Amino acid sequence: MEDTNADYTALQSWFHEPELQQWVWCDKRGEPPVSLERVIEKYGARIKNPVDVFPYFILRKGEPIGFIQYYLADDHRIGLDMWIGTAAERNRGFGSEALRQMTAIILQKHPETKELFIDPEKANIRAVKCYRKAGFQEEYEYTDEEGALCLMMKMCFEK
């Protein structure tokens, strides 16, 4: 399915959504409202020509409700980022289902994968619960470069 201007408009609106602003941003935490042009510039290139970051819109009934991407950390480890952008679609299981589907896609495209990881801020309780529900297990806590306490969560595969 092709990306559309509506997809990018939705993505832009999610960066402006108050609840998500504390966890998700286009370039940096606390940024001013991001323009549609900046969203298209950053994410359009990734979507049209994925090299090491592979982004997807999470769709429900053909409409974008969230965003998920994975990136190659090394030959056997893949990291993920995701969010449900539409407030009405949160707490309905769509995030954990998107992660399960993305896991299947990753393992099909990258069969050598031994580990998936995702690292939400520990205070982002909704995300931590979602990732647990999808099968990720907590490994350790660390402080990121911006001073936030994060939780490294992993899903491992025997090879």
PDB file of N, CA and C in Angstrom, residues 50-115:
ATOM      1  N   PRO A  50      13.641   2.590   2.204  1.00  0.00           N
ATOM      2  CA  PRO A  50      14.196   2.103   3.477  1.00  0.00           C
ATOM      3  C   PRO A  50      15.577   1.472   3.279  1.00  0.00           C
ATOM      4  N   VAL A  51      16.504   1.863   4.149  1.00  0.00           N
ATOM      5  CA  VAL A  51      17.860   1.322   4.092  1.00  0.00           C
ATOM      6  C   VAL A  51      18.172   0.601   5.393  1.00  0.00           C
ATOM      7  N   ASP A  52      18.155   1.331   6.498  1.00  0.00           N
ATOM      8  CA  ASP A  52      18.430   0.712   7.791  1.00  0.00           C
ATOM      9  C   ASP A  52      17.314   0.967   8.801  1.00  0.00           C
ATOM     10  N   VAL A  53      16.332   1.808   8.422  1.00  0.00           N
ATOM     11  CA  VAL A  53      15.137   2.042   9.229  1.00  0.00           C
ATOM     12  C   VAL A  53      13.944   1.704   8.330  1.00  0.00           C
ATOM     13  N   PHE A  54      13.032   0.874   8.867  1.00  0.00           N
ATOM     14  CA  PHE A  54      11.919   0.372   8.069  1.00  0.00           C
ATOM     15  C   PHE A  54      10.600   0.773   8.737  1.00  0.00           C
ATOM     16  N   PRO A  55       9.981   1.867   8.258  1.00  0.00           N
ATOM     17  CA  PRO A  55       8.780   2.408   8.902  1.00  0.00           C
ATOM     18  C   PRO A  55       7.491   1.902   8.267  1.00  0.00           C
ATOM     19  N   TYR A  56       6.463   1.839   9.116  1.00  0.00           N
ATOM     20  CA  TYR A  56       5.135   1.422   8.672  1.00  0.00           C
ATOM     21  C   TYR A  56       4.087   2.240   9.422  1.00  0.00           C
ATOM     22  N   PHE A  57       3.007   2.562   8.742  1.00  0.00           N
ATOM     23  CA  PHE A  57       1.856   3.117   9.423  1.00  0.00           C
ATOM     24  C   PHE A  57       1.025   1.947   9.934  1.00  0.00           C
ATOM     25  N   ILE A  58       0.487   2.083  11.129  1.00  0.00           N
ATOM     26  CA  ILE A  58      -0.444   1.096  11.664  1.00  0.00           C
ATOM     27  C   ILE A  58      -1.823   1.539  11.200  1.00  0.00           C
ATOM     28  N   LEU A  59      -2.484   0.671  10.461  1.00  0.00           N
ATOM     29  CA  LEU A  59      -3.784   1.017   9.887  1.00  0.00           C
ATOM     30  C   LEU A  59      -4.903   0.235  10.570  1.00  0.00           C
ATOM     31  N   ARG A  60      -6.034   0.868  10.669  1.00  0.00           N
ATOM     32  CA  ARG A  60      -7.264   0.209  11.121  1.00  0.00           C
ATOM     33  C   ARG A  60      -8.354   0.651  10.165  1.00  0.00           C
ATOM     34  N   LYS A  61      -8.948  -0.316   9.513  1.00  0.00           N
ATOM     35  CA  LYS A  61      -9.977  -0.037   8.500  1.00  0.00           C
ATOM     36  C   LYS A  61      -9.442   0.929   7.443  1.00  0.00           C
ATOM     37  N   GLY A  62      -8.176   0.761   7.078  1.00  0.00           N
ATOM     38  CA  GLY A  62      -7.554   1.566   6.042  1.00  0.00           C
ATOM     39  C   GLY A  62      -7.095   2.944   6.461  1.00  0.00           C
ATOM     40  N   GLU A  63      -7.319   3.306   7.702  1.00  0.00           N
ATOM     41  CA  GLU A  63      -6.937   4.634   8.196  1.00  0.00           C
ATOM     42  C   GLU A  63      -5.752   4.514   9.156  1.00  0.00           C
ATOM     43  N   PRO A  64      -4.797   5.460   9.076  1.00  0.00           N
ATOM     44  CA  PRO A  64      -3.649   5.403   9.984  1.00  0.00           C
ATOM     45  C   PRO A  64      -4.063   5.723  11.424  1.00  0.00           C
ATOM     46  N   ILE A  65      -3.657   4.834  12.353  1.00  0.00           N
ATOM     47  CA  ILE A  65      -3.929   5.082  13.778  1.00  0.00           C
ATOM     48  C   ILE A  65      -2.639   5.102  14.588  1.00  0.00           C
ATOM     49  N   GLY A  66      -1.538   4.756  13.947  1.00  0.00           N
ATOM     50  CA  GLY A  66      -0.276   4.716  14.667  1.00  0.00           C
ATOM     51  C   GLY A  66       0.887   4.511  13.720  1.00  0.00           C
ATOM     52  N   PHE A  67       2.037   4.351  14.328  1.00  0.00           N
ATOM     53  CA  PHE A  67       3.283   4.264  13.570  1.00  0.00           C
ATOM     54  C   PHE A  67       4.184   3.244  14.242  1.00  0.00           C
ATOM     55  N   ILE A  68       4.879   2.454  13.428  1.00  0.00           N
ATOM     56  CA  ILE A  68       5.838   1.487  13.947  1.00  0.00           C
ATOM     57  C   ILE A  68       7.012   1.440  12.982  1.00  0.00           C
ATOM     58  N   GLN A  69       8.205   1.364  13.526  1.00  0.00           N
ATOM     59  CA  GLN A  69       9.379   1.212  12.672  1.00  0.00           C
ATOM     60  C   GLN A  69      10.371   0.307  13.364  1.00  0.00           C
ATOM     61  N   TYR A  70      11.182  -0.347  12.552  1.00  0.00           N
ATOM     62  CA  TYR A  70      12.269  -1.132  13.118  1.00  0.00           C
ATOM     63  C   TYR A  70      13.569  -0.711  12.464  1.00  0.00           C
ATOM     64  N   TYR A  71      14.653  -0.946  13.167  1.00  0.00           N
ATOM     65  CA  TYR A  71      15.968  -0.575  12.660  1.00  0.00           C
ATOM     66  C   TYR A  71      16.959  -1.669  13.011  1.00  0.00           C
ATOM     67  N   LEU A  72      17.923  -1.850  12.133  1.00  0.00           N
ATOM     68  CA  LEU A  72      18.918  -2.899  12.283  1.00  0.00           C
ATOM     69  C   LEU A  72      20.030  -2.407  13.201  1.00  0.00           C
ATOM     70  N   ALA A  73      20.133  -3.005  14.384  1.00  0.00           N
ATOM     71  CA  ALA A  73      21.193  -2.633  15.325  1.00  0.00           C
ATOM     72  C   ALA A  73      22.497  -3.331  14.942  1.00  0.00           C
ATOM     73  N   ASP A  74      22.398  -4.586  14.547  1.00  0.00           N
ATOM     74  CA  ASP A  74      23.524  -5.358  14.026  1.00  0.00           C
ATOM     75  C   ASP A  74      22.943  -6.555  13.283  1.00  0.00           C
ATOM     76  N   ASP A  75      23.769  -7.551  12.969  1.00  0.00           N
ATOM     77  CA  ASP A  75      23.302  -8.678  12.157  1.00  0.00           C
ATOM     78  C   ASP A  75      22.221  -9.521  12.823  1.00  0.00           C
ATOM     79  N   HIS A  76      22.109  -9.459  14.140  1.00  0.00           N
ATOM     80  CA  HIS A  76      21.189 -10.335  14.851  1.00  0.00           C
ATOM     81  C   HIS A  76      20.219  -9.600  15.775  1.00  0.00           C
ATOM     82  N   ARG A  77      20.354  -8.284  15.905  1.00  0.00           N
ATOM     83  CA  ARG A  77      19.526  -7.513  16.842  1.00  0.00           C
ATOM     84  C   ARG A  77      18.798  -6.401  16.094  1.00  0.00           C
ATOM     85  N   ILE A  78      17.512  -6.279  16.386  1.00  0.00           N
ATOM     86  CA  ILE A  78      16.675  -5.272  15.734  1.00  0.00           C
ATOM     87  C   ILE A  78      15.907  -4.508  16.800  1.00  0.00           C
ATOM     88  N   GLY A  79      15.937  -3.175  16.687  1.00  0.00           N
ATOM     89  CA  GLY A  79      15.219  -2.309  17.603  1.00  0.00           C
ATOM     90  C   GLY A  79      13.910  -1.831  16.993  1.00  0.00           C
ATOM     91  N   LEU A  80      12.955  -1.514  17.856  1.00  0.00           N
ATOM     92  CA  LEU A  80      11.639  -1.042  17.410  1.00  0.00           C
ATOM     93  C   LEU A  80      11.251   0.241  18.129  1.00  0.00           C
ATOM     94  N   ASP A  81      10.447   1.035  17.445  1.00  0.00           N
ATOM     95  CA  ASP A  81       9.778   2.204  18.011  1.00  0.00           C
ATOM     96  C   ASP A  81       8.334   2.129  17.537  1.00  0.00           C
ATOM     97  N   MET A  82       7.409   2.518  18.367  1.00  0.00           N
ATOM     98  CA  MET A  82       6.011   2.525  17.927  1.00  0.00           C
ATOM     99  C   MET A  82       5.159   3.388  18.830  1.00  0.00           C
ATOM    100  N   TRP A  83       4.016   3.800  18.299  1.00  0.00           N
ATOM    101  CA  TRP A  83       3.009   4.477  19.106  1.00  0.00           C
ATOM    102  C   TRP A  83       1.667   4.405  18.399  1.00  0.00           C
ATOM    103  N   ILE A  84       0.642   4.432  19.197  1.00  0.00           N
ATOM    104  CA  ILE A  84      -0.716   4.596  18.677  1.00  0.00           C
ATOM    105  C   ILE A  84      -1.007   6.089  18.797  1.00  0.00           C
ATOM    106  N   GLY A  85      -1.205   6.738  17.678  1.00  0.00           N
ATOM    107  CA  GLY A  85      -1.344   8.188  17.659  1.00  0.00           C
ATOM    108  C   GLY A  85      -2.743   8.686  17.927  1.00  0.00           C
ATOM    109  N   THR A  86      -3.716   7.872  17.605  1.00  0.00           N
ATOM    110  CA  THR A  86      -5.109   8.276  17.747  1.00  0.00           C
ATOM    111  C   THR A  86      -5.599   7.913  19.144  1.00  0.00           C
ATOM    112  N   ALA A  87      -5.927   8.920  19.940  1.00  0.00           N
ATOM    113  CA  ALA A  87      -6.302   8.692  21.347  1.00  0.00           C
ATOM    114  C   ALA A  87      -7.436   7.680  21.484  1.00  0.00           C
ATOM    115  N   ALA A  88      -8.422   7.729  20.606  1.00  0.00           N
ATOM    116  CA  ALA A  88      -9.574   6.816  20.700  1.00  0.00           C
ATOM    117  C   ALA A  88      -9.188   5.362  20.456  1.00  0.00           C
ATOM    118  N   GLU A  89      -8.032   5.122  19.859  1.00  0.00           N
ATOM    119  CA  GLU A  89      -7.606   3.754  19.544  1.00  0.00           C
ATOM    120  C   GLU A  89      -6.645   3.184  20.595  1.00  0.00           C
ATOM    121  N   ARG A  90      -6.287   3.973  21.588  1.00  0.00           N
ATOM    122  CA  ARG A  90      -5.393   3.484  22.643  1.00  0.00           C
ATOM    123  C   ARG A  90      -6.165   2.613  23.623  1.00  0.00           C
ATOM    124  N   ASN A  91      -5.442   1.730  24.279  1.00  0.00           N
ATOM    125  CA  ASN A  91      -6.020   0.812  25.279  1.00  0.00           C
ATOM    126  C   ASN A  91      -7.030  -0.153  24.669  1.00  0.00           C
ATOM    127  N   ARG A  92      -6.854  -0.476  23.404  1.00  0.00           N
ATOM    128  CA  ARG A  92      -7.774  -1.395  22.741  1.00  0.00           C
ATOM    129  C   ARG A  92      -7.042  -2.601  22.172  1.00  0.00           C
ATOM    130  N   GLY A  93      -5.738  -2.731  22.467  1.00  0.00           N
ATOM    131  CA  GLY A  93      -4.968  -3.891  22.019  1.00  0.00           C
ATOM    132  C   GLY A  93      -4.333  -3.747  20.654  1.00  0.00           C
ATOM    133  N   PHE A  94      -4.501  -2.604  19.998  1.00  0.00           N
ATOM    134  CA  PHE A  94      -3.949  -2.440  18.657  1.00  0.00           C
ATOM    135  C   PHE A  94      -2.424  -2.358  18.664  1.00  0.00           C
ATOM    136  N   GLY A  95      -1.842  -1.779  19.711  1.00  0.00           N
ATOM    137  CA  GLY A  95      -0.389  -1.679  19.783  1.00  0.00           C
ATOM    138  C   GLY A  95       0.273  -3.033  19.927  1.00  0.00           C
ATOM    139  N   SER A  96      -0.214  -3.846  20.848  1.00  0.00           N
ATOM    140  CA  SER A  96       0.395  -5.173  21.028  1.00  0.00           C
ATOM    141  C   SER A  96       0.152  -6.038  19.795  1.00  0.00           C
ATOM    142  N   GLU A  97      -0.990  -5.896  19.145  1.00  0.00           N
ATOM    143  CA  GLU A  97      -1.248  -6.652  17.911  1.00  0.00           C
ATOM    144  C   GLU A  97      -0.308  -6.183  16.794  1.00  0.00           C
ATOM    145  N   ALA A  98      -0.083  -4.877  16.692  1.00  0.00           N
ATOM    146  CA  ALA A  98       0.853  -4.358  15.688  1.00  0.00           C
ATOM    147  C   ALA A  98       2.255  -4.903  15.939  1.00  0.00           C
ATOM    148  N   LEU A  99       2.658  -4.987  17.201  1.00  0.00           N
ATOM    149  CA  LEU A  99       3.982  -5.544  17.522  1.00  0.00           C
ATOM    150  C   LEU A  99       4.062  -7.023  17.164  1.00  0.00           C
ATOM    151  N   ARG A 100       3.016  -7.780  17.412  1.00  0.00           N
ATOM    152  CA  ARG A 100       3.020  -9.196  17.035  1.00  0.00           C
ATOM    153  C   ARG A 100       3.131  -9.345  15.515  1.00  0.00           C
ATOM    154  N   GLN A 101       2.377  -8.537  14.786  1.00  0.00           N
ATOM    155  CA  GLN A 101       2.454  -8.598  13.326  1.00  0.00           C
ATOM    156  C   GLN A 101       3.825  -8.155  12.820  1.00  0.00           C
ATOM    157  N   MET A 102       4.379  -7.109  13.429  1.00  0.00           N
ATOM    158  CA  MET A 102       5.699  -6.638  13.016  1.00  0.00           C
ATOM    159  C   MET A 102       6.768  -7.685  13.315  1.00  0.00           C
ATOM    160  N   THR A 103       6.637  -8.374  14.437  1.00  0.00           N
ATOM    161  CA  THR A 103       7.578  -9.447  14.760  1.00  0.00           C
ATOM    162  C   THR A 103       7.564 -10.504  13.665  1.00  0.00           C
ATOM    163  N   ALA A 104       6.395 -10.896  13.205  1.00  0.00           N
ATOM    164  CA  ALA A 104       6.292 -11.889  12.132  1.00  0.00           C
ATOM    165  C   ALA A 104       6.941 -11.376  10.846  1.00  0.00           C
ATOM    166  N   ILE A 105       6.709 -10.099  10.517  1.00  0.00           N
ATOM    167  CA  ILE A 105       7.321  -9.508   9.319  1.00  0.00           C
ATOM    168  C   ILE A 105       8.836  -9.510   9.438  1.00  0.00           C
ATOM    169  N   ILE A 106       9.343  -9.088  10.590  1.00  0.00           N
ATOM    170  CA  ILE A 106      10.789  -9.031  10.798  1.00  0.00           C
ATOM    171  C   ILE A 106      11.408 -10.420  10.658  1.00  0.00           C
ATOM    172  N   LEU A 107      10.813 -11.409  11.307  1.00  0.00           N
ATOM    173  CA  LEU A 107      11.385 -12.754  11.260  1.00  0.00           C
ATOM    174  C   LEU A 107      11.330 -13.345   9.851  1.00  0.00           C
ATOM    175  N   GLN A 108      10.351 -12.940   9.074  1.00  0.00           N
ATOM    176  CA  GLN A 108      10.285 -13.387   7.683  1.00  0.00           C
ATOM    177  C   GLN A 108      11.367 -12.694   6.845  1.00  0.00           C
ATOM    178  N   LYS A 109      11.511 -11.385   7.008  1.00  0.00           N
ATOM    179  CA  LYS A 109      12.477 -10.621   6.207  1.00  0.00           C
ATOM    180  C   LYS A 109      13.912 -10.770   6.700  1.00  0.00           C
ATOM    181  N   HIS A 110      14.075 -11.036   7.997  1.00  0.00           N
ATOM    182  CA  HIS A 110      15.408 -11.120   8.603  1.00  0.00           C
ATOM    183  C   HIS A 110      15.471 -12.392   9.458  1.00  0.00           C
ATOM    184  N   PRO A 111      15.512 -13.567   8.836  1.00  0.00           N
ATOM    185  CA  PRO A 111      15.438 -14.825   9.597  1.00  0.00           C
ATOM    186  C   PRO A 111      16.615 -15.042  10.549  1.00  0.00           C
ATOM    187  N   GLU A 112      17.677 -14.304  10.380  1.00  0.00           N
ATOM    188  CA  GLU A 112      18.845 -14.428  11.260  1.00  0.00           C
ATOM    189  C   GLU A 112      18.667 -13.689  12.587  1.00  0.00           C
ATOM    190  N   THR A 113      17.545 -13.010  12.761  1.00  0.00           N
ATOM    191  CA  THR A 113      17.292 -12.220  13.962  1.00  0.00           C
ATOM    192  C   THR A 113      17.256 -13.112  15.201  1.00  0.00           C
ATOM    193  N   LYS A 114      18.024 -12.714  16.209  1.00  0.00           N
ATOM    194  CA  LYS A 114      18.037 -13.429  17.490  1.00  0.00           C
ATOM    195  C   LYS A 114      17.362 -12.632  18.595  1.00  0.00           C
ATOM    196  N   GLU A 115      17.239 -11.310  18.386  1.00  0.00           N
ATOM    197  CA  GLU A 115      16.703 -10.475  19.456  1.00  0.00           C
ATOM    198  C   GLU A 115      16.021  -9.238  18.891  1.00  0.00           C
TER     199      GLU A 115
END
